[in-house]
PDB file of C-alpha atoms in Angstrom:
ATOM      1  CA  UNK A   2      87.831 127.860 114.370  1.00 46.00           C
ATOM      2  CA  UNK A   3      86.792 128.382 110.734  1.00 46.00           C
ATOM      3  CA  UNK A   4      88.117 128.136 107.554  1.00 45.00           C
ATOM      4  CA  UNK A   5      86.438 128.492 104.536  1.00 50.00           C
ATOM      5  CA  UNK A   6      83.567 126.171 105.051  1.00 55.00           C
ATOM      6  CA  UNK A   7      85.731 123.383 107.613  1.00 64.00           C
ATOM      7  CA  UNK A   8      85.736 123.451 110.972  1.00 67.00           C
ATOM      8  CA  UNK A   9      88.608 122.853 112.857  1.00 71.00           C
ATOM      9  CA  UNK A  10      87.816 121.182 116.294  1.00 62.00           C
ATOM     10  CA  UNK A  11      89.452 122.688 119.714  1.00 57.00           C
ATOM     11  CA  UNK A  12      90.698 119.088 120.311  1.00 70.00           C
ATOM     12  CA  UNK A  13      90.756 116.051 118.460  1.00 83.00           C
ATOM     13  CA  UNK A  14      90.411 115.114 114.569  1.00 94.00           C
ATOM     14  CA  UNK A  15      87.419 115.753 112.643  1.00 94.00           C
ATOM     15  CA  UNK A  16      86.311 114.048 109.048  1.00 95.00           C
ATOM     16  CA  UNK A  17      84.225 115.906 107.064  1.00 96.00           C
ATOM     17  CA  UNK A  18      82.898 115.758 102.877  1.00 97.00           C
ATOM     18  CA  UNK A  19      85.348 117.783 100.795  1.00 97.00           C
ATOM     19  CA  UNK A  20      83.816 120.318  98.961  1.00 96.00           C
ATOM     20  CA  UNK A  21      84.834 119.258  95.575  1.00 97.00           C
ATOM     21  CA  UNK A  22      84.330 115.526  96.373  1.00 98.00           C
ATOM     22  CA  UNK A  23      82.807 114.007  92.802  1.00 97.00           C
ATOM     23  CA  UNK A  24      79.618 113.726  91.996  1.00 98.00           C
ATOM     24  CA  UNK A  25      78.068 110.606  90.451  1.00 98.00           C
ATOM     25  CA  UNK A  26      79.400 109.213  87.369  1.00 97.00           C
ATOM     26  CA  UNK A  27      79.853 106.966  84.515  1.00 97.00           C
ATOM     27  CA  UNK A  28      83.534 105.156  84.238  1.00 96.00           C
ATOM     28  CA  UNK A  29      84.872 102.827  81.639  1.00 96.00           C
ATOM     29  CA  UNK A  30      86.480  99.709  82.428  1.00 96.00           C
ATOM     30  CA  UNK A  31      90.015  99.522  83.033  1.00 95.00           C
ATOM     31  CA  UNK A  32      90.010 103.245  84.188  1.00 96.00           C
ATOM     32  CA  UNK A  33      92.821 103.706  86.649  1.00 96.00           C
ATOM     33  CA  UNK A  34      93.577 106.455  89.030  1.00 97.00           C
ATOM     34  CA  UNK A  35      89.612 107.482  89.469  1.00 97.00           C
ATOM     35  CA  UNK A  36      88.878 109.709  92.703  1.00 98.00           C
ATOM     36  CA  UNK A  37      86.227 107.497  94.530  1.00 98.00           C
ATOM     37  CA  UNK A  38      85.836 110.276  97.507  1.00 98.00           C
ATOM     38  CA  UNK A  39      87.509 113.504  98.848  1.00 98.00           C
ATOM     39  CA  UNK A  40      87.508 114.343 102.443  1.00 98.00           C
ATOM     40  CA  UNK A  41      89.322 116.623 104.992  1.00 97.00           C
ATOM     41  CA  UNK A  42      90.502 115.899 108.504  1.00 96.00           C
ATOM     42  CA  UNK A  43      90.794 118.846 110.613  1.00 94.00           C
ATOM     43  CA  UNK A  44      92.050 119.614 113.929  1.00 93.00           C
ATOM     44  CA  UNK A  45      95.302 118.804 115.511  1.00 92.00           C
ATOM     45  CA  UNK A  46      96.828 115.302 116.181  1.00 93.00           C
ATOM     46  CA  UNK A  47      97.889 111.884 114.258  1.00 95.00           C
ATOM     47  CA  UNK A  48      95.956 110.252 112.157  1.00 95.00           C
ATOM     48  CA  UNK A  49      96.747 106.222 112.314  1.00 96.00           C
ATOM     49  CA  UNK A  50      94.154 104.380 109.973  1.00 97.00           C
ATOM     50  CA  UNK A  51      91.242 104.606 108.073  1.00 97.00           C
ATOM     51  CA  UNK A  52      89.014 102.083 106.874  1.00 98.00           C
ATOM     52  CA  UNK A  53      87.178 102.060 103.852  1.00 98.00           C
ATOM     53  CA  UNK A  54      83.288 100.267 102.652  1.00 98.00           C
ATOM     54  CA  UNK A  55      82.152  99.557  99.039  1.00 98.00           C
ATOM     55  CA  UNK A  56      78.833 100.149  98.909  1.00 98.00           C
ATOM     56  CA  UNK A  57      76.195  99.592  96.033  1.00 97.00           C
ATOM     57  CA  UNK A  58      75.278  96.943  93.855  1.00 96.00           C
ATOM     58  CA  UNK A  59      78.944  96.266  92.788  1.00 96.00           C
ATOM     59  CA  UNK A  60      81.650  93.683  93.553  1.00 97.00           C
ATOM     60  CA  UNK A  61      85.078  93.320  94.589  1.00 96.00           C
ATOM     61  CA  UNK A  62      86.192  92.412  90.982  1.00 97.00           C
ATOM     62  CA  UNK A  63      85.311  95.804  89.661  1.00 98.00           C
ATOM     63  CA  UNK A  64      88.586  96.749  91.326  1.00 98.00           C
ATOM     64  CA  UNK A  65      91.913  96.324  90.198  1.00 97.00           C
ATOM     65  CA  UNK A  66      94.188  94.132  92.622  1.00 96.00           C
ATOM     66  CA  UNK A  67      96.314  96.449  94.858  1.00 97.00           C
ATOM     67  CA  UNK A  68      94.314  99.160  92.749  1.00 97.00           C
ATOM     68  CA  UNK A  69      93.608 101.463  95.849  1.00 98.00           C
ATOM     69  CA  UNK A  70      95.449 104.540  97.162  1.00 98.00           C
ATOM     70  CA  UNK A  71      95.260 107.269  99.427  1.00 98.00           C
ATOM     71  CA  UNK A  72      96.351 110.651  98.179  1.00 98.00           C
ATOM     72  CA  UNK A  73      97.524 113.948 100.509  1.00 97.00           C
ATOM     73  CA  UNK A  74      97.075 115.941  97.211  1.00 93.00           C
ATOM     74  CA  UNK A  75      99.060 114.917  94.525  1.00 94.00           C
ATOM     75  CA  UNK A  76     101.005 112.824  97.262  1.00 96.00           C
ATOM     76  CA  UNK A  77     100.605 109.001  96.983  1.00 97.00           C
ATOM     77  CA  UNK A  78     100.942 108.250 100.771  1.00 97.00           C
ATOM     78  CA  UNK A  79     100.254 104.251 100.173  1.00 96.00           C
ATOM     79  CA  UNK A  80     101.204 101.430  97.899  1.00 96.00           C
ATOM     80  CA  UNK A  81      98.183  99.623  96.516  1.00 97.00           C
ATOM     81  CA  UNK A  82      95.716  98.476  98.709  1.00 98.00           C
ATOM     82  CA  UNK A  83      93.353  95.462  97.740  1.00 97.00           C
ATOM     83  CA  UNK A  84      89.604  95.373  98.723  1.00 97.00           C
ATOM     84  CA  UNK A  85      88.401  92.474 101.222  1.00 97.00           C
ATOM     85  CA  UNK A  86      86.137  90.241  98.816  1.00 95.00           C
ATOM     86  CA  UNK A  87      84.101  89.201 102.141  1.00 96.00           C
ATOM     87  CA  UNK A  88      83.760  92.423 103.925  1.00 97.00           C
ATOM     88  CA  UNK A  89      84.058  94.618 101.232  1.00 98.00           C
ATOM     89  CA  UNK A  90      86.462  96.574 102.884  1.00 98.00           C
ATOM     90  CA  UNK A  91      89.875  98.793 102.130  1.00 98.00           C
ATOM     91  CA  UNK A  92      92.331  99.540 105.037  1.00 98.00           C
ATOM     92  CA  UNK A  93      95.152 101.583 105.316  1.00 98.00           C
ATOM     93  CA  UNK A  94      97.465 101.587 108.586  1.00 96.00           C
ATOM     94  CA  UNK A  95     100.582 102.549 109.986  1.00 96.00           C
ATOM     95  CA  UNK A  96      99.898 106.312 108.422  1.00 96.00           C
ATOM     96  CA  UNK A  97     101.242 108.454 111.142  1.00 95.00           C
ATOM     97  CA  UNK A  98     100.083 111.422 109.553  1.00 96.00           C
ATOM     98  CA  UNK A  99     100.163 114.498 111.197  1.00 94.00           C
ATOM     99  CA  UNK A 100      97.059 117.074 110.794  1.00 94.00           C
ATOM    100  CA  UNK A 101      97.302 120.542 111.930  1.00 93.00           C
ATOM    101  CA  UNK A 102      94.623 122.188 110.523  1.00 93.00           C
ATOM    102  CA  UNK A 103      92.903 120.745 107.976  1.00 95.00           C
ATOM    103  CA  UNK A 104      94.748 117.888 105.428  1.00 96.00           C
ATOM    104  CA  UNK A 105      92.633 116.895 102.001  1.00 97.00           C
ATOM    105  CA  UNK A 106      92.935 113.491 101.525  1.00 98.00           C
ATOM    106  CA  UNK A 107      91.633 111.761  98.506  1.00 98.00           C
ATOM    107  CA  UNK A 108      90.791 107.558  97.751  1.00 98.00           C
ATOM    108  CA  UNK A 109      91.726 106.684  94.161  1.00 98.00           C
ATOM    109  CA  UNK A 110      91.223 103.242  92.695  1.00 98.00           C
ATOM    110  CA  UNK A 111      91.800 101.298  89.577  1.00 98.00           C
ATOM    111  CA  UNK A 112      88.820  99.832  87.859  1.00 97.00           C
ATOM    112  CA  UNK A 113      89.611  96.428  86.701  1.00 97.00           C
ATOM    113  CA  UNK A 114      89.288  96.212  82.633  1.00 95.00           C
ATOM    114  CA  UNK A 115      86.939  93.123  83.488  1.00 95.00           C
ATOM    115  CA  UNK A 116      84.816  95.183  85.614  1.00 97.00           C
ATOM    116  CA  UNK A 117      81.004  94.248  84.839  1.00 97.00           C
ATOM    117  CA  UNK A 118      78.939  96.703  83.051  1.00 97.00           C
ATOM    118  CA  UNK A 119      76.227  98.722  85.187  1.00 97.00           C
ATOM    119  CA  UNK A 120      77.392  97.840  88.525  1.00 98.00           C
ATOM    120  CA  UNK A 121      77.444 100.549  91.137  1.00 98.00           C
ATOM    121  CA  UNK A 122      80.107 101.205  93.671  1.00 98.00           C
ATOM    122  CA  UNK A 123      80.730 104.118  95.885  1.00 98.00           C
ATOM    123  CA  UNK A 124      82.657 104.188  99.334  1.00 98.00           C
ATOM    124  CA  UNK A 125      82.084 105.603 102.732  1.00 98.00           C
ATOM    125  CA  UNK A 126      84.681 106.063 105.731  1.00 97.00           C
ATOM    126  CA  UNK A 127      83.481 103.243 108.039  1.00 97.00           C
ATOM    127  CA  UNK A 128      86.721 103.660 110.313  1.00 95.00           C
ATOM    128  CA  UNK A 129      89.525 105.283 111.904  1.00 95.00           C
ATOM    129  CA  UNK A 130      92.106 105.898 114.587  1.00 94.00           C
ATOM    130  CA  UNK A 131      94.152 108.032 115.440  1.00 93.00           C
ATOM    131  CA  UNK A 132      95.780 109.430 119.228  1.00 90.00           C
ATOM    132  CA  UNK A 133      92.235 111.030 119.613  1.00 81.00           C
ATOM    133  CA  UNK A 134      89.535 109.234 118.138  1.00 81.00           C
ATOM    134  CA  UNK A 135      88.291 111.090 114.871  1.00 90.00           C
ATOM    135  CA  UNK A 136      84.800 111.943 114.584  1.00 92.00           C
ATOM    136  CA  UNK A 137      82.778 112.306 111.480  1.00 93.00           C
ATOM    137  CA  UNK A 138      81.965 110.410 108.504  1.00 92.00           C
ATOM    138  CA  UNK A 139      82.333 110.866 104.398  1.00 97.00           C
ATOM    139  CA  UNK A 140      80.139 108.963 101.729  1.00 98.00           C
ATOM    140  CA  UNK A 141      81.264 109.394  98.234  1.00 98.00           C
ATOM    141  CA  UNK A 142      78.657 109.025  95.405  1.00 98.00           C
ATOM    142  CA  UNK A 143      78.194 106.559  92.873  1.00 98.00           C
ATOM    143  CA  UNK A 144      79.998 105.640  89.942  1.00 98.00           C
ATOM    144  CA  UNK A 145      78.358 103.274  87.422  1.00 98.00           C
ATOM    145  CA  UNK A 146      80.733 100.825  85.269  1.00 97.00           C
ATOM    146  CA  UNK A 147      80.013 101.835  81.045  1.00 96.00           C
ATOM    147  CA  UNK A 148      80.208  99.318  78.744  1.00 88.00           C
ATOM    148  CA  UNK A 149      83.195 100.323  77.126  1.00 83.00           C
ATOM    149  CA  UNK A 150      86.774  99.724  77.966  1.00 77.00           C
ATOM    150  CA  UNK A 151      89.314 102.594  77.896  1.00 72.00           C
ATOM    151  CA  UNK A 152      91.048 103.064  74.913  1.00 63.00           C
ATOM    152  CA  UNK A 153      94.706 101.711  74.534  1.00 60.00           C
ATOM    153  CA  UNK A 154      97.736 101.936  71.991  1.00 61.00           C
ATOM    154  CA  UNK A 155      99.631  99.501  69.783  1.00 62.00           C
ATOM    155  CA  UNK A 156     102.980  99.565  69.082  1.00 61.00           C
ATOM    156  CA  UNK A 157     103.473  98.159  65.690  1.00 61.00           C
ATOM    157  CA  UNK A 158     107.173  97.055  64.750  1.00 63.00           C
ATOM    158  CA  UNK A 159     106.546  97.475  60.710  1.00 63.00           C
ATOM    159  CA  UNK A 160     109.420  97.605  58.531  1.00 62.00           C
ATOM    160  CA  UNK A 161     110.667 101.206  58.310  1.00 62.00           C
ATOM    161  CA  UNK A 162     111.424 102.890  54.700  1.00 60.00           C
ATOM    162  CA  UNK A 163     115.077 102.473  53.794  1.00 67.00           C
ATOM    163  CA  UNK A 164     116.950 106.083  53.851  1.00 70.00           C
ATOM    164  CA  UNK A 165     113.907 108.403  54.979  1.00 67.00           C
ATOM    165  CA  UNK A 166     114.424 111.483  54.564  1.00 71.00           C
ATOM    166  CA  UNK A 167     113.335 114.500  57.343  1.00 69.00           C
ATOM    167  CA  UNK A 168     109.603 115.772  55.922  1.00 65.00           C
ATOM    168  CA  UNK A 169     108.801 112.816  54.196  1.00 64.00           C
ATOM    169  CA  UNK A 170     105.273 111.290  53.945  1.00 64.00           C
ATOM    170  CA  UNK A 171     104.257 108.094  55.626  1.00 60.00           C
ATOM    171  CA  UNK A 172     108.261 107.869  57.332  1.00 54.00           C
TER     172      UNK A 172
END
């Protein structure tokens, strides 16, 4: 079976590239919530873990501790995840998620705000269970870390004017 451009298997789970999985990119330090890759799962039966590889001339401390998620659309299905600093690796078990059809699920992580400039990270689907072993695979593409941090706000506690009035300048 077909839909749109996804197949759905007769039996079994299949992994495929999302269509709008995002291209290669630039982020700035301390970004959080980025979409690393986008991928479907299609077919019919549970989907139990997947297992996740950073890949590229990166490191582990690019990443925000606990900084990764895994997203059934705009629903977080995970508290934070940390990556492995030895085998570089993400996992998230005990889903029990049910696909009939085909699910979108998305990997979002927070860039730590000490990240180093110009590394390279992307991540690819290195493994998975489920009551039929999936089949497939999904590579995301690169994102470079800028040089610049994101941009934050200050609260400053300044004396107020006494008796402002409603309209008036600097109040």
């Amino acid at each position: 079976c077909v839909t749109g451009m996804v197949i759905i298997p007769a039996t079994g789970l299949a992994i495929s590239l999302a269509s709008d999985n995002p291209v290669a990119g630039t982020l700035p330090k301390g970004a959080t919530g980025v979409t690393f890759l986008k991928f479907n799962v299609s077919g019919s039966g549970t989907l139990s873990s997947l297992t996740f590889k950073r890949m590229g001339i990166g490191a582990t401390a690019d990443f925000a501790t606990s900084g990764f998620y895994l997203f059934d659309g705009n629903t977080r299905l995970t508290t934070g995840r940390s990556l492995n600093s030895t085998s570089h690796e993400v996992s998230f078990t005990n889903l029990a998620l049910a696909i009939s059809g085909v699910k979108t699920l998305t990997l979002v992580a927070d860039v730590a705000s000490a990240a180093t400039t110009g590394n390279v990270n992307s991540f690819e689907l290195v493994g998975m269970t489920g009551d039929s072993t999936p089949t497939g695979t999904a590579k995301g593409n690169s994102m470079t870390i800028a040089g610049q941090a994101v941009g934050g706000i200050t609260a400053d506690n300044s004396a107020a004017p006494a008796n402002p009035k409603i309209g008036q300048k600097e109040a």
